Coordinates of N, CA and C in Angstrom, one line a residue:
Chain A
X1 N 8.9 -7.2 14.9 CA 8.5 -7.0 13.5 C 7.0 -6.9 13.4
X2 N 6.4 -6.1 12.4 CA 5.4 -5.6 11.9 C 5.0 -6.7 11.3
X3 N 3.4 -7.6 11.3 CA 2.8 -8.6 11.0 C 1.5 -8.7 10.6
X4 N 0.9 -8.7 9.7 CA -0.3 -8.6 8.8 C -1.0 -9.8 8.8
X5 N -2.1 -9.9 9.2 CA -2.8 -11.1 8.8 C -3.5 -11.8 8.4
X6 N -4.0 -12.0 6.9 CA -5.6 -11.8 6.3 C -6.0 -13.3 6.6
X7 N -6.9 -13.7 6.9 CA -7.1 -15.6 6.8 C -7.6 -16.2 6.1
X8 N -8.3 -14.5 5.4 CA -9.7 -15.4 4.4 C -9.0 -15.0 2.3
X9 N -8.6 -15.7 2.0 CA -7.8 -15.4 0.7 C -8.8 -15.0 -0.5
X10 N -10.6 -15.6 0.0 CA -11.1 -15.4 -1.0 C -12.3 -15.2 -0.4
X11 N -13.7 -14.3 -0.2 CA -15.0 -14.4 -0.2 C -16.0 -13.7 -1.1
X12 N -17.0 -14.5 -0.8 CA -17.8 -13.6 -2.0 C -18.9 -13.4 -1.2
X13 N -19.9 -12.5 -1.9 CA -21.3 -11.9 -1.3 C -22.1 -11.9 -2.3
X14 N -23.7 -11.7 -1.8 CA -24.6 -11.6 -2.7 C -24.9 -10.4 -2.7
X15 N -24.9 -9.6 -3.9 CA -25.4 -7.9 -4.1 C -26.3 -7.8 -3.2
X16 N -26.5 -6.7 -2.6 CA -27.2 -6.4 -1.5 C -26.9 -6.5 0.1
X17 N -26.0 -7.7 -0.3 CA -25.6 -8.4 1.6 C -24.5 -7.8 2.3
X18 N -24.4 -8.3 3.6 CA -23.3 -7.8 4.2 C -22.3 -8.6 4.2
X19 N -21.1 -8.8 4.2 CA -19.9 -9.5 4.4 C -18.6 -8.8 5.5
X20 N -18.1 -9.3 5.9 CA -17.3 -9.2 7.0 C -15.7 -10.0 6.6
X21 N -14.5 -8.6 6.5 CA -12.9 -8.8 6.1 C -12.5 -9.3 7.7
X22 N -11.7 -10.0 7.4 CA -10.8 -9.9 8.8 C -9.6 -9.7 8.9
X23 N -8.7 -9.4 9.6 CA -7.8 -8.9 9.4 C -7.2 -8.9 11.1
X24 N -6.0 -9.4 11.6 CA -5.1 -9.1 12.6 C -4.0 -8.9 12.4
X25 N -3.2 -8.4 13.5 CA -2.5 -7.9 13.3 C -1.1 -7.9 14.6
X26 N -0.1 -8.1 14.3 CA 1.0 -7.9 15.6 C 2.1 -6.8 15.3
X27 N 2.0 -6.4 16.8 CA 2.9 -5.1 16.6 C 3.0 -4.9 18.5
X28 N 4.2 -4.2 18.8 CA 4.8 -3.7 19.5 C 4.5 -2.6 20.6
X29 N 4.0 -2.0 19.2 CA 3.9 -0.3 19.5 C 2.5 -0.1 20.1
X30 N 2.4 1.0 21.1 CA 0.8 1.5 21.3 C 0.0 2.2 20.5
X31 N 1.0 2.8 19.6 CA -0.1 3.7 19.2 C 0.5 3.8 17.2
X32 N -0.4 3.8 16.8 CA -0.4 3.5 15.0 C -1.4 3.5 14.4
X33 N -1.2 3.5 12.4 CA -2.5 3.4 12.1 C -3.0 1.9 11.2
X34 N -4.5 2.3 11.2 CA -4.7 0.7 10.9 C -5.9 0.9 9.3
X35 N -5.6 0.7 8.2 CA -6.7 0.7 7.1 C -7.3 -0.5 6.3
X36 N -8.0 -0.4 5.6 CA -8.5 -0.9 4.2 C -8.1 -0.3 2.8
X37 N -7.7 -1.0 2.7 CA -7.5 -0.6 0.6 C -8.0 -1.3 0.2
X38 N -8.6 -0.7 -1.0 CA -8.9 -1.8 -1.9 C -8.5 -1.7 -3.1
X39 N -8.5 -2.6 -3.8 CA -7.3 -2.8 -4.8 C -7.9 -3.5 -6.1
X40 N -8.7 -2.7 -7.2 CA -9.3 -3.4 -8.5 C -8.6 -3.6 -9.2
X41 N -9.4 -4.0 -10.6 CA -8.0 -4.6 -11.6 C -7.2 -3.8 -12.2
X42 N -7.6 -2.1 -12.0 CA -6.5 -1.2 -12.8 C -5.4 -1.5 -11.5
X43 N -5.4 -1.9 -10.5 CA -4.2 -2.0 -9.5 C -4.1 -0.7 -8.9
X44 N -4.7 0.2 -8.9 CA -4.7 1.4 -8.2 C -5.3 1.2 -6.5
X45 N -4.4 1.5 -5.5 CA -4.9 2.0 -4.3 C -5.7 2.3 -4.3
X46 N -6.6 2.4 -3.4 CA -7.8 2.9 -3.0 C -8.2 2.9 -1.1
X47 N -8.1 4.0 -0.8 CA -8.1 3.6 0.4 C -10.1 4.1 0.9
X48 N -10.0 2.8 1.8 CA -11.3 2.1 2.2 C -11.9 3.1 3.4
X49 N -10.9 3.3 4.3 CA -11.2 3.5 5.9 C -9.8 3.2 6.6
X50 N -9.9 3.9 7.8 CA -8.5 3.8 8.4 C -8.9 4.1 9.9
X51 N -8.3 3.8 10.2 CA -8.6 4.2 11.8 C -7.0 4.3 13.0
X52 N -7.4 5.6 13.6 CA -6.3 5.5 14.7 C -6.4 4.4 16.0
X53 N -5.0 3.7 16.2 CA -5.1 2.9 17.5 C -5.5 3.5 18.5
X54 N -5.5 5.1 18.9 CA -5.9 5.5 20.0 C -7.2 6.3 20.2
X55 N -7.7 5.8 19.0 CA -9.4 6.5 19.1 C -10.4 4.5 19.6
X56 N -10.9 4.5 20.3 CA -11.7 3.6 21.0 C -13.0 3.5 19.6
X57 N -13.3 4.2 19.1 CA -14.4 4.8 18.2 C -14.0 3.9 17.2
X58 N -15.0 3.4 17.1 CA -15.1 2.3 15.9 C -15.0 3.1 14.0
X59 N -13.9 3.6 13.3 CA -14.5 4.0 12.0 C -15.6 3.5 11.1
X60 N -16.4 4.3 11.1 CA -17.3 3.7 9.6 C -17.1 5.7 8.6
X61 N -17.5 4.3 7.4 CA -17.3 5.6 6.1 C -18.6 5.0 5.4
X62 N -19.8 6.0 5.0 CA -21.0 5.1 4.5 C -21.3 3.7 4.5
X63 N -20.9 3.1 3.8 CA -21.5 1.4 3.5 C -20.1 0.8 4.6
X64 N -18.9 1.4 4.9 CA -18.0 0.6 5.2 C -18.0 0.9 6.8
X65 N -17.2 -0.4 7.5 CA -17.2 0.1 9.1 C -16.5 -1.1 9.5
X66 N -15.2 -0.6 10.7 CA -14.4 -1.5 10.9 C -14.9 -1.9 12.5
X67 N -14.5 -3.3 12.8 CA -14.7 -3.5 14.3 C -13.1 -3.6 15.0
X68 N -12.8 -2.7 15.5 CA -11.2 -2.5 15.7 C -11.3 -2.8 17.6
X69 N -10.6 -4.3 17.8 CA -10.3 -4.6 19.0 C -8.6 -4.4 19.8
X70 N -8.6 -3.7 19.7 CA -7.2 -3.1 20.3 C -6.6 -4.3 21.3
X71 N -7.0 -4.8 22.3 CA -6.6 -5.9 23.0 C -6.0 -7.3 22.3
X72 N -6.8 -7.4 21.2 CA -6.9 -8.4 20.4 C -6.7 -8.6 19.2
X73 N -5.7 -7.5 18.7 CA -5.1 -6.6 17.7 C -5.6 -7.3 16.4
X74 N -7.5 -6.7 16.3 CA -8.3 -7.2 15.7 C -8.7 -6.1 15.0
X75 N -8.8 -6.4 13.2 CA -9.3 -5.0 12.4 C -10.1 -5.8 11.4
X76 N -11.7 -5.8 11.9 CA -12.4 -6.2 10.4 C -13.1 -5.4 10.0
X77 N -13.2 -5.4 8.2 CA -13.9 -4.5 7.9 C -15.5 -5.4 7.5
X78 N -16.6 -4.3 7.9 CA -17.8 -4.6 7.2 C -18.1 -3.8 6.4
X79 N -18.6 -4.9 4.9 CA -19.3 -4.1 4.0 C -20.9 -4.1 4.0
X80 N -21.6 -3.0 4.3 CA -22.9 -3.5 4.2 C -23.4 -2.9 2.4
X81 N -24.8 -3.7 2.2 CA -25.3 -3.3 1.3 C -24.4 -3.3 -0.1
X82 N -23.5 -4.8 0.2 CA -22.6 -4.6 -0.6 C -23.3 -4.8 -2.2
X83 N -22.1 -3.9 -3.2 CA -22.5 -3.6 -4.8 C -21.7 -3.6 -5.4
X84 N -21.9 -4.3 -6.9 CA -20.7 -5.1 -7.8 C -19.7 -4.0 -7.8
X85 N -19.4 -2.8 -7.7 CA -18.3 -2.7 -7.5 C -17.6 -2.3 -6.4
X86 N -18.1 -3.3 -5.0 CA -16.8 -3.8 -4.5 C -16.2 -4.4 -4.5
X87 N -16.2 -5.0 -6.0 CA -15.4 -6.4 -6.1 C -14.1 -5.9 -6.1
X88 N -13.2 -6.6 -5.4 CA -11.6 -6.0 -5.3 C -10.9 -7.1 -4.9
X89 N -9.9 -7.0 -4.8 CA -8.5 -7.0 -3.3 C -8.7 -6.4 -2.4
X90 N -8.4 -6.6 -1.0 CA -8.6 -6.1 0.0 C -7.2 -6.0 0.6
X91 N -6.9 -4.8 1.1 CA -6.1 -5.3 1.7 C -5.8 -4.7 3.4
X92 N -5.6 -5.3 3.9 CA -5.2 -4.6 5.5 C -4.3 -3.9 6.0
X93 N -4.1 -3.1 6.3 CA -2.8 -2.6 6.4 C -2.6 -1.7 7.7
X94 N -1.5 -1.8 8.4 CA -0.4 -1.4 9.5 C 0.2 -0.3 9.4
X95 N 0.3 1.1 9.9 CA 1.1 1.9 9.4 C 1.8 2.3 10.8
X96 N 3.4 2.6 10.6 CA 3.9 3.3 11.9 C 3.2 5.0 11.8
X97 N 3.8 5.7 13.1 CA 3.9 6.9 13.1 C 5.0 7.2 12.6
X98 N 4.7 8.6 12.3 CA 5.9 9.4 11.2 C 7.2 9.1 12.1
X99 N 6.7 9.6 13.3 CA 8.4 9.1 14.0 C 8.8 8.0 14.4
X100 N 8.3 7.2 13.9 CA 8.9 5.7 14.4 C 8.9 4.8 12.7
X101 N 8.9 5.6 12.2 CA 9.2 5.2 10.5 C 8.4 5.6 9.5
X102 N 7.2 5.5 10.0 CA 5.9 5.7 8.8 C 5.8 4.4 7.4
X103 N 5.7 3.8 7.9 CA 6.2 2.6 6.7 C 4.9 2.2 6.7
X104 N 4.4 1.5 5.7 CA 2.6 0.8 5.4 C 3.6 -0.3 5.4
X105 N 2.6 -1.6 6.6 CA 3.1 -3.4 6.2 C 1.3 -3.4 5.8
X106 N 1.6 -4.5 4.5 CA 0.7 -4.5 4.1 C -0.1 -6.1 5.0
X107 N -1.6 -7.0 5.1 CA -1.8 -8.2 4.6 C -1.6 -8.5 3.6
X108 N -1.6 -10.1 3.1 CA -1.7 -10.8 2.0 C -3.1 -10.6 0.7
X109 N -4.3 -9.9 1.7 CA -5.0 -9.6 0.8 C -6.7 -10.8 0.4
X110 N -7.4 -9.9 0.3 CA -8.9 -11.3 0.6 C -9.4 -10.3 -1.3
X111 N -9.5 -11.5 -1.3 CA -10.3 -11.4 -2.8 C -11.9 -11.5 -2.7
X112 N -12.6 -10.0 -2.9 CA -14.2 -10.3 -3.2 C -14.7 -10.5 -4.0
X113 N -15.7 -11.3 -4.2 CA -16.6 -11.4 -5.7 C -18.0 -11.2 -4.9
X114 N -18.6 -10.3 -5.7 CA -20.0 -9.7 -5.1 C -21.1 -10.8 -6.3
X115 N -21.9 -11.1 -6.2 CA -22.5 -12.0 -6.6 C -23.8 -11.4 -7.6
X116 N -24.3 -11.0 -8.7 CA -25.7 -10.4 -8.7 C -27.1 -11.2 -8.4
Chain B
X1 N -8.0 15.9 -4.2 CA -6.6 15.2 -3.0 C -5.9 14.9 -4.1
X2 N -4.4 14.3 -2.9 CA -3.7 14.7 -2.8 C -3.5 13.7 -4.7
X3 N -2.1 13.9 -5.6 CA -2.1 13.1 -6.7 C -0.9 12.4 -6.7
X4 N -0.6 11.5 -6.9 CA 0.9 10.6 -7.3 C 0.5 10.1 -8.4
X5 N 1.6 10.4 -9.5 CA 2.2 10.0 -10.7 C 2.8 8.7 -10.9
X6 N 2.9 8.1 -11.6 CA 4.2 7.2 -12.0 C 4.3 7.2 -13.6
X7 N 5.4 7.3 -13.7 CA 5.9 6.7 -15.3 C 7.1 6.1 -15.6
X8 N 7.2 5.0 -16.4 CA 6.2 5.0 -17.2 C 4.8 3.9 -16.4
X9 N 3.6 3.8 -17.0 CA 2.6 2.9 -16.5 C 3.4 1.4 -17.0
X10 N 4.5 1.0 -17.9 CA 4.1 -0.4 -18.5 C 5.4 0.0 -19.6
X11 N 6.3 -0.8 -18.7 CA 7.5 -1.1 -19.7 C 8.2 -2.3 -19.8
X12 N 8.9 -2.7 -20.9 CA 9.5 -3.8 -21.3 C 11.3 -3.8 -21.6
X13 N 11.5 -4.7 -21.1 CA 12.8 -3.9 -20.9 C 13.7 -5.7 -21.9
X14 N 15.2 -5.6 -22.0 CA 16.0 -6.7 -22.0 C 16.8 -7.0 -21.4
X15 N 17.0 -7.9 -21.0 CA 17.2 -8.8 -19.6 C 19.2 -7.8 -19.5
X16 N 19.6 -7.2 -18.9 CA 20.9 -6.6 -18.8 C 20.8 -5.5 -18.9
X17 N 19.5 -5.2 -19.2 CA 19.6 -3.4 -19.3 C 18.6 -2.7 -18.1
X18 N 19.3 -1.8 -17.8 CA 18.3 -0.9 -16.8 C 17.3 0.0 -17.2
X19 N 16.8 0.2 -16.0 CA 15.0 0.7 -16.3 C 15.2 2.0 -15.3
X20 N 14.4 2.7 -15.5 CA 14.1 4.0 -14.4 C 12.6 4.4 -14.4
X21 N 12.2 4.3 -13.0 CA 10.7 4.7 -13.1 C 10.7 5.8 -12.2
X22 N 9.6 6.8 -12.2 CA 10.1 8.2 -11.8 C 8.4 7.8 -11.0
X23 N 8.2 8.4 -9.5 CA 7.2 8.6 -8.6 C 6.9 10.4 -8.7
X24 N 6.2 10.7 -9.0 CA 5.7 11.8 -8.7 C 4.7 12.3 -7.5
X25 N 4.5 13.4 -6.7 CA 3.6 14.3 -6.1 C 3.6 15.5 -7.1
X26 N 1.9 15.4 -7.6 CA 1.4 16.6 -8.4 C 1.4 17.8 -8.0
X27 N 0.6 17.4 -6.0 CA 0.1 18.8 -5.3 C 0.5 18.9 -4.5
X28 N 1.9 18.6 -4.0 CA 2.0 18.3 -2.7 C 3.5 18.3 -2.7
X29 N 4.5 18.8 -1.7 CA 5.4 18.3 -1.4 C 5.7 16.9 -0.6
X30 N 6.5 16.1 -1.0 CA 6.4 14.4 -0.8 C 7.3 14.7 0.4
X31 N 7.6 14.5 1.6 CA 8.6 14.5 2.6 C 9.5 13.0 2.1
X32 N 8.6 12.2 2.3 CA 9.0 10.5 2.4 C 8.5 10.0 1.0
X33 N 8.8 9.2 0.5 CA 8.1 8.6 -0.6 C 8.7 6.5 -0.2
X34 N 8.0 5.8 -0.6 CA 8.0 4.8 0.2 C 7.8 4.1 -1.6
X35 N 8.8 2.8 -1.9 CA 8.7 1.9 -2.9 C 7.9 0.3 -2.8
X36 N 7.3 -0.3 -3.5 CA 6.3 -1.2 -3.3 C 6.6 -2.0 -4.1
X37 N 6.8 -3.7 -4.2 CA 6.4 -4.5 -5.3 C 5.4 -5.2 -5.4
X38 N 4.5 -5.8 -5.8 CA 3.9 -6.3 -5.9 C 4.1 -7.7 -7.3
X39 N 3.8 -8.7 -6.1 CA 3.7 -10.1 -7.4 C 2.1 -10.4 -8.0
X40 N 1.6 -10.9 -9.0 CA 0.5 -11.1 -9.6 C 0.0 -11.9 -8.5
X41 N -1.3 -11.5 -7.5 CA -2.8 -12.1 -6.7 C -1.4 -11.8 -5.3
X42 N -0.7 -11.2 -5.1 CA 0.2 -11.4 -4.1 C -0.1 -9.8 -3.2
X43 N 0.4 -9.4 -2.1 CA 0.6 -8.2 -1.4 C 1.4 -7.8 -1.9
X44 N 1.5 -6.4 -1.1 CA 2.4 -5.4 -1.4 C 3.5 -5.9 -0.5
X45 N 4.8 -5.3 -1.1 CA 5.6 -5.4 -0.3 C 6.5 -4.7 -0.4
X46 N 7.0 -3.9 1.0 CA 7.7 -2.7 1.0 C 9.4 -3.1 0.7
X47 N 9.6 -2.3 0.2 CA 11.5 -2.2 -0.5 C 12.0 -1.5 0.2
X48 N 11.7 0.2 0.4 CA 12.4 1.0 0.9 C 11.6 2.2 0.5
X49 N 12.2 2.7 2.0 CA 11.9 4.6 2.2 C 12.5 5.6 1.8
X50 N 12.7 6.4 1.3 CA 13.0 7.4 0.2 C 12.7 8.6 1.6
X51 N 13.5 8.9 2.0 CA 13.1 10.7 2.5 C 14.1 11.7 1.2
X52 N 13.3 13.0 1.3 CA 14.5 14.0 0.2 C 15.5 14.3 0.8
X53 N 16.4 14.0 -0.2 CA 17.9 14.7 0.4 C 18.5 13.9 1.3
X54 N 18.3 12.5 1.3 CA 18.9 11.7 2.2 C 18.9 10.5 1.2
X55 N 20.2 9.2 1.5 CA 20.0 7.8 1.1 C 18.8 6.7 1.4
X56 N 18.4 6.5 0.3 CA 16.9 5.6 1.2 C 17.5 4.2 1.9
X57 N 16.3 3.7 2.7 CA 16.4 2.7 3.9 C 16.1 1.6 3.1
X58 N 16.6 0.4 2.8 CA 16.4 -0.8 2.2 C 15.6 -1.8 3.4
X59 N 14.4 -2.4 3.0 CA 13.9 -3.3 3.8 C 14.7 -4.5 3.7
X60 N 14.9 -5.3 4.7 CA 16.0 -6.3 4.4 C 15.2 -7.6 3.7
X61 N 16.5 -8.1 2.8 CA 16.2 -8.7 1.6 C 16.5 -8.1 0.1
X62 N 16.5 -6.7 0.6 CA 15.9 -5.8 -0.8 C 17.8 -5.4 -1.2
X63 N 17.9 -6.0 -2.7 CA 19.5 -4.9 -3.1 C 19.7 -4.1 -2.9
X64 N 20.3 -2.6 -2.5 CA 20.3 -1.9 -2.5 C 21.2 -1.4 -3.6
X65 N 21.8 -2.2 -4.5 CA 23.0 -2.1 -5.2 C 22.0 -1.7 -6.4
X66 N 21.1 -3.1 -6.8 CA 20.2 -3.5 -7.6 C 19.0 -2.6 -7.9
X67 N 18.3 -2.2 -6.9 CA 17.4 -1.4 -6.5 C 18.0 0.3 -6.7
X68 N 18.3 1.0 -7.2 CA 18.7 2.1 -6.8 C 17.9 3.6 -6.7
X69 N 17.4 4.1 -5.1 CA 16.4 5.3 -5.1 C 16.9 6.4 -4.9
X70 N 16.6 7.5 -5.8 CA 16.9 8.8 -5.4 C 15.9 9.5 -5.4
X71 N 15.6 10.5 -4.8 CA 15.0 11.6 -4.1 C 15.2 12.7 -3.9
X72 N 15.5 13.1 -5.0 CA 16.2 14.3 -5.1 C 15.6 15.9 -4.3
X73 N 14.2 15.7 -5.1 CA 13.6 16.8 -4.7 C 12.4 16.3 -4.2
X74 N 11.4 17.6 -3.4 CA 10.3 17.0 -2.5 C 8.8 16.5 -3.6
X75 N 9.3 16.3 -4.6 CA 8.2 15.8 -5.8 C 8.5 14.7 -6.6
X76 N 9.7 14.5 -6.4 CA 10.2 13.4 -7.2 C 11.0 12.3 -6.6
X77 N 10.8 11.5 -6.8 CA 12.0 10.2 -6.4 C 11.5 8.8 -7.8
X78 N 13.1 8.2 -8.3 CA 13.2 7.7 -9.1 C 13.8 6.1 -8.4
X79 N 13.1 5.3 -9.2 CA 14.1 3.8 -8.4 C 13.8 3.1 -10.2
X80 N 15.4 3.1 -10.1 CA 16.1 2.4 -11.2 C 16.4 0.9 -11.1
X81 N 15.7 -0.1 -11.6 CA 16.4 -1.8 -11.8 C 17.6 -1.7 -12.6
X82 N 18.5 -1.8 -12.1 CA 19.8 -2.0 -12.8 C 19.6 -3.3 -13.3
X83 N 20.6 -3.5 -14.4 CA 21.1 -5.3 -15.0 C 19.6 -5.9 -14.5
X84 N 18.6 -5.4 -15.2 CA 17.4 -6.7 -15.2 C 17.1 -7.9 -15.1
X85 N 17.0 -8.4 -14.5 CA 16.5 -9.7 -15.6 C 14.8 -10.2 -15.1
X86 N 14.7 -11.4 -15.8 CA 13.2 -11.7 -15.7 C 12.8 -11.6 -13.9
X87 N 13.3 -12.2 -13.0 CA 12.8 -12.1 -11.9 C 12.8 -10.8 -11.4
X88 N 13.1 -9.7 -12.0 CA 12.7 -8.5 -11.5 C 11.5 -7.9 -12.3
X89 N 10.6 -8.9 -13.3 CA 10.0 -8.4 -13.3 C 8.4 -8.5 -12.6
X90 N 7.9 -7.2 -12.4 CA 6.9 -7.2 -11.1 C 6.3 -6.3 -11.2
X91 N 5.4 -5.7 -10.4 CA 4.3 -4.4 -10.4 C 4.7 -3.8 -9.3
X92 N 5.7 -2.3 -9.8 CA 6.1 -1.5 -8.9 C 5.3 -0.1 -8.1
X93 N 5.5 -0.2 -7.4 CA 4.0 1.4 -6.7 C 5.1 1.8 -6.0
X94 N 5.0 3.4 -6.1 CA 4.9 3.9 -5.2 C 3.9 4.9 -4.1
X95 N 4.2 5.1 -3.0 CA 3.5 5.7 -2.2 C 4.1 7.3 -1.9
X96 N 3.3 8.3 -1.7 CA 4.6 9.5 -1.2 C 3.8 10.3 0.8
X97 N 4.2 10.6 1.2 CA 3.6 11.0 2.4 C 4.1 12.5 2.4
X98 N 3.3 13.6 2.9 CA 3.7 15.3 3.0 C 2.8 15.4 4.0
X99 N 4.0 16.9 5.0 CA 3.1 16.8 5.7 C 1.8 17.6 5.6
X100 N 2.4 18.8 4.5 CA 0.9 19.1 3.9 C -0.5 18.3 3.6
X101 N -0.4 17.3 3.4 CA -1.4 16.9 3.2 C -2.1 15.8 4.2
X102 N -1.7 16.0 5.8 CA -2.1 15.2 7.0 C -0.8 14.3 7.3
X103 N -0.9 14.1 8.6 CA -0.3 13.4 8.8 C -0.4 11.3 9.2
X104 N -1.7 11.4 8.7 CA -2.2 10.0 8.7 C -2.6 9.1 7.3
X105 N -1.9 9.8 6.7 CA -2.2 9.0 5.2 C -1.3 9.4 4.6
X106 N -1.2 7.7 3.5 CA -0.3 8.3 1.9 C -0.9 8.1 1.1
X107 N -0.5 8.6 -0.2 CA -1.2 8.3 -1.4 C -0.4 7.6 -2.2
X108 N -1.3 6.6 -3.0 CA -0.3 6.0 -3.7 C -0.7 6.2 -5.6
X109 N 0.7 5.7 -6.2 CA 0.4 6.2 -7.0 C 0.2 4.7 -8.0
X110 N -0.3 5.0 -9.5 CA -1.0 4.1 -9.9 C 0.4 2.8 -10.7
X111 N 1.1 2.6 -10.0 CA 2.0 1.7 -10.4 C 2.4 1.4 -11.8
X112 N 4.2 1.2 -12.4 CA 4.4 0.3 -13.2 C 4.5 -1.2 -13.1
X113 N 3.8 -1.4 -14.3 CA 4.2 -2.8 -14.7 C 5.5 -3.2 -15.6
X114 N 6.4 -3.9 -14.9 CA 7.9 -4.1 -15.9 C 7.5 -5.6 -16.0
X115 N 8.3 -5.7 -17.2 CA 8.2 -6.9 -17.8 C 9.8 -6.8 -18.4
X116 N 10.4 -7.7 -17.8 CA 12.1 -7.9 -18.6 C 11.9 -9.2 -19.2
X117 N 12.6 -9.3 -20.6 CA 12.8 -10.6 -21.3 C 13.9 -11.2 -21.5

């Protein structure tokens, strides 16, 4: 079974600073995908960053950038230069390949509050 | 990119009666379309997979009796709460996946909120 794991239920940051998601993860399979959503109060998806298990290559997308340890089926995201509106839900998320289901398992989710 | 629909955004229902919420793809043919609940400060959590033209996959746990998805065509798929009642009510999303539009991402769409009384 597919297993999500957020630790941190709630962090906050000072506008301008960097803060660091964490996120692990258990699974089976070698190869799969791994993202960020974030999730404001209209409750709409938002996807963050994603990254393939078989690219070694760390994703970053402007301000955002994951440290993805494959051995250690480790996915955190960093925000740098974070700004009020990153304030969200976060969430981590597991995806199969199309041929082996394609299903999103989600984490439980880290609540940001960015601070002014 | 790519668009998913849902409607209605925010319905109210009474407790014995059924509901139907319809997932849309605007631009895209949906191959898979994938169902989501979500509880208030809680995750997502998957119900079931929707491919077109086939019976969807119930996550275990999930009614399938209760829950009912169709998918008819590669744009639409409907999941109806049969006989309501309060504990079904929740914040439903869906997601839809095409392969038009990559093969490493879905989109989701902007969920209902049911509220049964």
């Amino acid at each position: 079974a597919q297993t999500v794991t957020q630790s941190q239920p709630e962090m906050s940051v000072q506008e301008a600073e960097t803060v660091t998601l964490s996120c692990t993860y258990d699974t089976s399979e070698s190869d799969y995908y791994l993202f960020w959503y974030k999730q404001p109060p209209s409750r709409q998806m938002i996807l963050v960053i994603r990254q393939e298990a078989y690219k070694q290559q760390n994703a970053t997308e402007n301000r955002f950038s994951v440290n993805f340890q494959k051995a250690a089926k480790s996915f955190s995201l960093k925000i740098s230069d974070s700004q009020l509106g990153d304030a969200a839900m976060y969430f981590c998320a597991y995806r199969l390949l199309p041929n082996t289901g394609n299903q999103f398992y989600f984490g439980t989710g880290t609540s940001l509050t960015v601070i002014p | 990119g790519a668009v998913v629909s849902q409607h209605p955004s925010w319905v109210i229902c009474k407790s014995g009666t059924s509901v139907k919420i319809e997932c849309r793809s605007l631009d895209f043919q949906a191959t898979t379309m994938f169902w989501y609940r979500q509880f208030p400060k809680q995750s997502l959590m998957l119900m079931a997979t929707s491919n077109e033209g086939s019976k969807a996959t119930y996550e275990q746990g999930v009614e399938k009796d209760k829950f009912l998805i169709n998918h008819a065509s590669l744009t639409l798929s409907t999941l109806t709460v049969t006989s309501a009642h309060p504990e079904d009510s929740s914040f439903y999303i869906c997601s839809a996946w095409g392969l038009l539009v990559g093969t490493d991402t879905q989109y989701f769409g902007p969920g209902t909120r049911l509220t049964v009384l």
